[in-house]
Tab-separated table of N, CA and C in Angstrom:
chain	number	residue	atom	x	y	z
A	156	MET	N	56.877	30.868	161.283
A	156	MET	CA	55.755	31.788	161.305
A	156	MET	C	55.240	32.001	162.737
A	157	GLN	N	55.318	30.952	163.550
A	157	GLN	CA	54.816	31.014	164.923
A	157	GLN	C	55.499	32.105	165.754
A	158	PRO	N	56.820	32.294	165.632
A	158	PRO	CA	57.440	33.372	166.424
A	158	PRO	C	56.908	34.758	166.050
A	159	TYR	N	56.575	34.964	164.774
A	159	TYR	CA	56.038	36.255	164.346
A	159	TYR	C	54.638	36.481	164.897
A	160	ILE	N	53.858	35.419	164.919
A	160	ILE	CA	52.511	35.512	165.476
A	160	ILE	C	52.594	35.841	166.965
A	161	LEU	N	53.471	35.147	167.675
A	161	LEU	CA	53.661	35.404	169.107
A	161	LEU	C	54.137	36.835	169.354
A	162	GLN	N	55.079	37.290	168.545
A	162	GLN	CA	55.615	38.635	168.718
A	162	GLN	C	54.534	39.692	168.437
A	163	PHE	N	53.741	39.497	167.388
A	163	PHE	CA	52.692	40.461	167.063
A	163	PHE	C	51.582	40.444	168.119
A	164	ALA	N	51.228	39.256	168.615
A	164	ALA	CA	50.214	39.160	169.670
A	164	ALA	C	50.702	39.839	170.950
A	165	ASP	N	51.974	39.690	171.272
A	165	ASP	CA	52.529	40.381	172.433
A	165	ASP	C	52.488	41.898	172.244
A	166	PHE	N	52.768	42.346	171.022
A	166	PHE	CA	52.678	43.773	170.710
A	166	PHE	C	51.248	44.275	170.927
A	167	LEU	N	50.265	43.502	170.450
A	167	LEU	CA	48.867	43.890	170.628
A	167	LEU	C	48.479	43.902	172.104
A	168	ARG	N	48.933	42.927	172.851
A	168	ARG	CA	48.628	42.883	174.279
A	168	ARG	C	49.222	44.083	175.022
A	169	PHE	N	50.418	44.486	174.617
A	169	PHE	CA	51.060	45.643	175.237
A	169	PHE	C	50.255	46.916	174.995
A	170	HIS	N	49.590	46.989	173.844
A	170	HIS	CA	48.806	48.168	173.466
A	170	HIS	C	47.299	47.942	173.605
A	171	MET	N	46.907	47.022	174.465
A	171	MET	CA	45.502	46.651	174.603
A	171	MET	C	44.624	47.825	175.048
A	172	ASP	N	45.135	48.690	175.913
A	172	ASP	CA	44.350	49.858	176.340
A	172	ASP	C	43.986	50.727	175.143
A	173	SER	N	44.969	51.049	174.325
A	173	SER	CA	44.725	51.903	173.160
A	173	SER	C	43.814	51.227	172.144
A	174	ILE	N	43.988	49.944	171.952
A	174	ILE	CA	43.152	49.214	170.999
A	174	ILE	C	41.704	49.201	171.474
A	175	SER	N	41.494	48.915	172.743
A	175	SER	CA	40.131	48.881	173.286
A	175	SER	C	39.463	50.243	173.190
A	176	ILE	N	40.183	51.285	173.551
A	176	ILE	CA	39.632	52.636	173.460
A	176	ILE	C	39.342	52.986	172.002
A	177	GLY	N	40.230	52.627	171.106
A	177	GLY	CA	40.015	52.906	169.685
A	177	GLY	C	38.783	52.233	169.136
A	178	LEU	N	38.578	50.974	169.495
A	178	LEU	CA	37.397	50.254	169.016
A	178	LEU	C	36.106	50.867	169.563
A	179	VAL	N	36.083	51.146	170.850
A	179	VAL	CA	34.872	51.694	171.465
A	179	VAL	C	34.599	53.109	170.960
A	180	ALA	N	35.644	53.920	170.857
A	180	ALA	CA	35.458	55.295	170.380
A	180	ALA	C	34.955	55.311	168.939
A	181	THR	N	35.498	54.442	168.108
A	181	THR	CA	35.045	54.365	166.721
A	181	THR	C	33.591	53.931	166.653
A	182	LEU	N	33.215	52.979	167.473
A	182	LEU	CA	31.827	52.523	167.516
A	182	LEU	C	30.895	53.651	167.942
A	183	LEU	N	31.299	54.427	168.932
A	183	LEU	CA	30.461	55.538	169.391
A	183	LEU	C	30.397	56.669	168.368
A	184	VAL	N	31.464	56.879	167.623
A	184	VAL	CA	31.422	57.892	166.564
A	184	VAL	C	30.440	57.471	165.476
A	185	ILE	N	30.460	56.197	165.131
A	185	ILE	CA	29.573	55.709	164.068
A	185	ILE	C	28.116	55.769	164.501
A	186	TYR	N	27.821	55.371	165.742
A	186	TYR	CA	26.437	55.282	166.192
A	186	TYR	C	26.010	56.410	167.129
A	187	GLY	N	26.875	57.396	167.370
A	187	GLY	CA	26.548	58.502	168.264
A	187	GLY	C	25.350	59.311	167.800
A	188	GLU	N	25.277	59.581	166.511
A	188	GLU	CA	24.150	60.351	165.990
A	188	GLU	C	22.838	59.582	166.160
A	189	THR	N	22.871	58.301	165.953
A	189	THR	CA	21.682	57.472	166.139
A	189	THR	C	21.239	57.497	167.601
A	190	ILE	N	22.183	57.394	168.509
A	190	ILE	CA	21.866	57.443	169.938
A	190	ILE	C	21.279	58.807	170.293
A	191	ASN	N	21.897	59.871	169.797
A	191	ASN	CA	21.402	61.213	170.080
A	191	ASN	C	19.997	61.435	169.522
A	192	ASN	N	19.745	60.946	168.314
A	192	ASN	CA	18.405	61.086	167.726
A	192	ASN	C	17.358	60.306	168.510
A	193	TYR	N	17.718	59.119	168.962
A	193	TYR	CA	16.792	58.332	169.783
A	193	TYR	C	16.504	59.058	171.093
A	194	PHE	N	17.549	59.599	171.708
A	194	PHE	CA	17.392	60.338	172.958
A	194	PHE	C	16.509	61.561	172.748
A	195	LYS	N	16.696	62.234	171.618
A	195	LYS	CA	15.876	63.404	171.305
A	195	LYS	C	14.412	63.001	171.138
A	196	ARG	N	14.182	61.864	170.513
A	196	ARG	CA	12.817	61.390	170.288
A	196	ARG	C	12.114	61.033	171.598
A	197	ILE	N	12.826	60.410	172.529
A	197	ILE	CA	12.159	59.994	173.766
A	197	ILE	C	12.007	61.143	174.757
A	198	THR	N	12.747	62.238	174.545
A	198	THR	CA	12.617	63.390	175.451
A	198	THR	C	11.862	64.542	174.800
A	199	ARG	N	11.187	64.273	173.712
A	199	ARG	CA	10.491	65.313	172.956
A	199	ARG	C	9.426	66.033	173.782
A	200	SER	N	8.775	65.330	174.671
A	200	SER	CA	7.681	65.932	175.442
A	200	SER	C	8.172	66.789	176.616
A	201	ILE	N	9.459	66.739	176.920
A	201	ILE	CA	10.020	67.518	178.024
A	201	ILE	C	10.320	68.938	177.523
A	202	PRO	N	10.105	69.954	178.348
A	202	PRO	CA	10.428	71.324	177.927
A	202	PRO	C	11.905	71.479	177.543
A	203	PHE	N	12.185	72.514	176.762
A	203	PHE	CA	13.522	72.703	176.183
A	203	PHE	C	14.632	72.687	177.239
A	204	ILE	N	14.474	73.399	178.319
A	204	ILE	CA	15.530	73.484	179.348
A	204	ILE	C	15.811	72.102	179.936
A	205	GLY	N	14.770	71.357	180.222
A	205	GLY	CA	14.952	69.999	180.744
A	205	GLY	C	15.608	69.085	179.730
A	206	ARG	N	15.172	69.195	178.478
A	206	ARG	CA	15.750	68.377	177.406
A	206	ARG	C	17.229	68.721	177.220
A	207	PHE	N	17.541	70.013	177.283
A	207	PHE	CA	18.922	70.468	177.156
A	207	PHE	C	19.783	69.936	178.306
A	208	ALA	N	19.259	69.994	179.514
A	208	ALA	CA	19.993	69.488	180.684
A	208	ALA	C	20.220	67.980	180.578
A	209	LEU	N	19.209	67.248	180.149
A	209	LEU	CA	19.366	65.796	179.983
A	209	LEU	C	20.373	65.457	178.886
A	210	PHE	N	20.383	66.259	177.824
A	210	PHE	CA	21.346	66.028	176.746
A	210	PHE	C	22.775	66.248	177.249
A	211	ILE	N	22.969	67.258	178.082
A	211	ILE	CA	24.292	67.506	178.667
A	211	ILE	C	24.707	66.328	179.545
A	212	VAL	N	23.772	65.809	180.326
A	212	VAL	CA	24.066	64.646	181.173
A	212	VAL	C	24.396	63.437	180.306
A	213	LEU	N	23.637	63.235	179.219
A	213	LEU	CA	23.916	62.115	178.315
A	213	LEU	C	25.315	62.235	177.738
A	214	CYS	N	25.662	63.404	177.252
A	214	CYS	CA	26.962	63.579	176.598
A	214	CYS	C	28.125	63.540	177.578
A	215	SER	N	27.963	64.137	178.749
A	215	SER	CA	29.090	64.191	179.680
A	215	SER	C	29.210	62.923	180.519
A	216	ALA	N	28.141	62.520	181.161
A	216	ALA	CA	28.218	61.359	182.053
A	216	ALA	C	27.861	60.056	181.339
A	217	GLY	N	26.842	60.086	180.509
A	217	GLY	CA	26.374	58.864	179.857
A	217	GLY	C	27.403	58.256	178.932
A	218	TYR	N	27.933	59.050	178.023
A	218	TYR	CA	28.943	58.535	177.097
A	218	TYR	C	30.238	58.173	177.828
A	219	ALA	N	30.596	58.934	178.851
A	219	ALA	CA	31.805	58.616	179.619
A	219	ALA	C	31.652	57.276	180.334
A	220	PHE	N	30.498	57.072	180.969
A	220	PHE	CA	30.257	55.808	181.660
A	220	PHE	C	30.210	54.643	180.672
A	221	LEU	N	29.489	54.830	179.568
A	221	LEU	CA	29.393	53.785	178.556
A	221	LEU	C	30.769	53.430	178.004
A	222	THR	N	31.574	54.439	177.717
A	222	THR	CA	32.914	54.196	177.188
A	222	THR	C	33.775	53.446	178.199
A	223	SER	N	33.763	53.886	179.435
A	223	SER	CA	34.615	53.231	180.436
A	223	SER	C	34.232	51.771	180.642
A	224	GLN	N	32.946	51.491	180.659
A	224	GLN	CA	32.510	50.108	180.871
A	224	GLN	C	32.794	49.231	179.654
A	225	LEU	N	32.510	49.750	178.470
A	225	LEU	CA	32.777	48.966	177.261
A	225	LEU	C	34.263	48.691	177.086
A	226	VAL	N	35.104	49.678	177.369
A	226	VAL	CA	36.552	49.490	177.257
A	226	VAL	C	37.019	48.434	178.252
A	227	ARG	N	36.509	48.500	179.460
A	227	ARG	CA	36.922	47.531	180.483
A	227	ARG	C	36.542	46.100	180.075
A	228	TYR	N	35.303	45.899	179.635
A	228	TYR	CA	34.868	44.553	179.260
A	228	TYR	C	35.541	44.071	177.980
A	229	LEU	N	35.739	44.962	177.023
A	229	LEU	CA	36.410	44.570	175.788
A	229	LEU	C	37.856	44.172	176.064
A	230	LYS	N	38.532	44.944	176.890
A	230	LYS	CA	39.920	44.631	177.242
A	230	LYS	C	40.003	43.289	177.964
A	231	PHE	N	39.083	43.048	178.892
A	231	PHE	CA	39.051	41.767	179.612
A	231	PHE	C	38.826	40.606	178.644
A	232	PHE	N	37.900	40.786	177.695
A	232	PHE	CA	37.623	39.745	176.706
A	232	PHE	C	38.842	39.483	175.828
A	233	LEU	N	39.450	40.548	175.317
A	233	LEU	CA	40.576	40.377	174.402
A	233	LEU	C	41.796	39.778	175.090
A	234	GLN	N	42.035	40.111	176.337
A	234	GLN	CA	43.198	39.570	177.049
A	234	GLN	C	43.081	38.068	177.275
A	235	GLY	N	41.876	37.547	177.255
A	235	GLY	CA	41.680	36.122	177.467
A	235	GLY	C	41.826	35.281	176.210
A	236	GLN	N	42.107	35.916	175.085
A	236	GLN	CA	42.201	35.189	173.826
A	236	GLN	C	43.617	34.663	173.589
A	237	ALA	N	43.693	33.558	172.864
A	237	ALA	CA	45.000	33.025	172.459
A	237	ALA	C	45.586	33.935	171.373
A	238	ASP	N	46.827	33.689	170.995
A	238	ASP	CA	47.546	34.593	170.099
A	238	ASP	C	46.855	34.797	168.747
A	239	LEU	N	46.627	33.729	168.015
A	239	LEU	CA	46.053	33.854	166.673
A	239	LEU	C	44.616	34.377	166.699
A	240	PRO	N	43.744	33.878	167.587
A	240	PRO	CA	42.402	34.466	167.655
A	240	PRO	C	42.420	35.945	168.032
A	241	LEU	N	43.358	36.352	168.891
A	241	LEU	CA	43.469	37.760	169.269
A	241	LEU	C	43.744	38.622	168.043
A	242	ILE	N	44.684	38.203	167.236
A	242	ILE	CA	45.019	38.948	166.019
A	242	ILE	C	43.819	38.999	165.079
A	243	GLY	N	43.145	37.872	164.918
A	243	GLY	CA	41.982	37.822	164.035
A	243	GLY	C	40.820	38.675	164.531
A	244	ILE	N	40.559	38.639	165.823
A	244	ILE	CA	39.442	39.408	166.387
A	244	ILE	C	39.697	40.906	166.247
A	245	ILE	N	40.897	41.344	166.574
A	245	ILE	CA	41.200	42.772	166.493
A	245	ILE	C	41.183	43.247	165.039
A	246	THR	N	41.793	42.483	164.164
A	246	THR	CA	41.783	42.845	162.742
A	246	THR	C	40.360	42.862	162.203
A	247	GLY	N	39.605	41.823	162.512
A	247	GLY	CA	38.220	41.754	162.050
A	247	GLY	C	37.351	42.867	162.605
A	248	ALA	N	37.560	43.211	163.872
A	248	ALA	CA	36.759	44.274	164.486
A	248	ALA	C	37.018	45.610	163.806
A	249	PHE	N	38.284	45.922	163.537
A	249	PHE	CA	38.579	47.187	162.860
A	249	PHE	C	38.068	47.181	161.421
A	250	LEU	N	38.132	46.037	160.739
A	250	LEU	CA	37.590	45.963	159.381
A	250	LEU	C	36.075	46.132	159.373
A	251	ILE	N	35.393	45.498	160.317
A	251	ILE	CA	33.931	45.644	160.405
A	251	ILE	C	33.556	47.088	160.705
A	252	LEU	N	34.275	47.718	161.623
A	252	LEU	CA	34.001	49.124	161.923
A	252	LEU	C	34.272	50.018	160.717
A	253	ALA	N	35.282	49.691	159.932
A	253	ALA	CA	35.559	50.463	158.719
A	253	ALA	C	34.412	50.329	157.725
A	254	PHE	N	33.887	49.118	157.560
A	254	PHE	CA	32.746	48.929	156.654
A	254	PHE	C	31.495	49.612	157.180
A	255	LEU	N	31.284	49.569	158.494
A	255	LEU	CA	30.132	50.264	159.080
A	255	LEU	C	30.241	51.771	158.885
A	256	ALA	N	31.441	52.296	159.065
A	256	ALA	CA	31.643	53.737	158.861
A	256	ALA	C	31.440	54.103	157.396
A	257	ARG	N	31.901	53.246	156.523
A	257	ARG	CA	31.756	53.502	155.081
A	257	ARG	C	30.302	53.447	154.659
A	258	SER	N	29.561	52.474	155.174
A	258	SER	CA	28.145	52.361	154.802
A	258	SER	C	27.323	53.485	155.401
A	259	GLY	N	27.776	54.033	156.541
A	259	GLY	CA	27.082	55.156	157.157
A	259	GLY	C	27.571	56.490	156.636
A	260	LYS	N	28.467	56.453	155.646
A	260	LYS	CA	29.032	57.662	155.027
A	260	LYS	C	29.803	58.528	156.017
A	261	ASP	N	30.343	57.915	157.070
A	261	ASP	CA	31.177	58.653	158.015
A	261	ASP	C	32.598	58.808	157.493
A	262	VAL	N	32.926	58.035	156.459
A	262	VAL	CA	34.269	58.102	155.884
A	262	VAL	C	34.211	58.839	154.571
């Protein structure tokens, strides 16, 4: 069984960029509306043009920066894991995100 675990962990490590991006992107899809609503609430007192400009900055620069940083730290964390914990963490993370998406009716 150990050779299969090693082989699968190596496969996951080879695809770590895609896995990290997938986890972060899924998380942002699930909670993006909540973030946008919070942003709308805190900028309510700003005139429409200013609020619109800030929303564009949030969507273009804010989400891009957040994604790049989260992917970098997640990838660094996952690469430091041993074979079996790596498989468990990645599997568990995708399962938790699936349940979060299901409970939020995104699925």
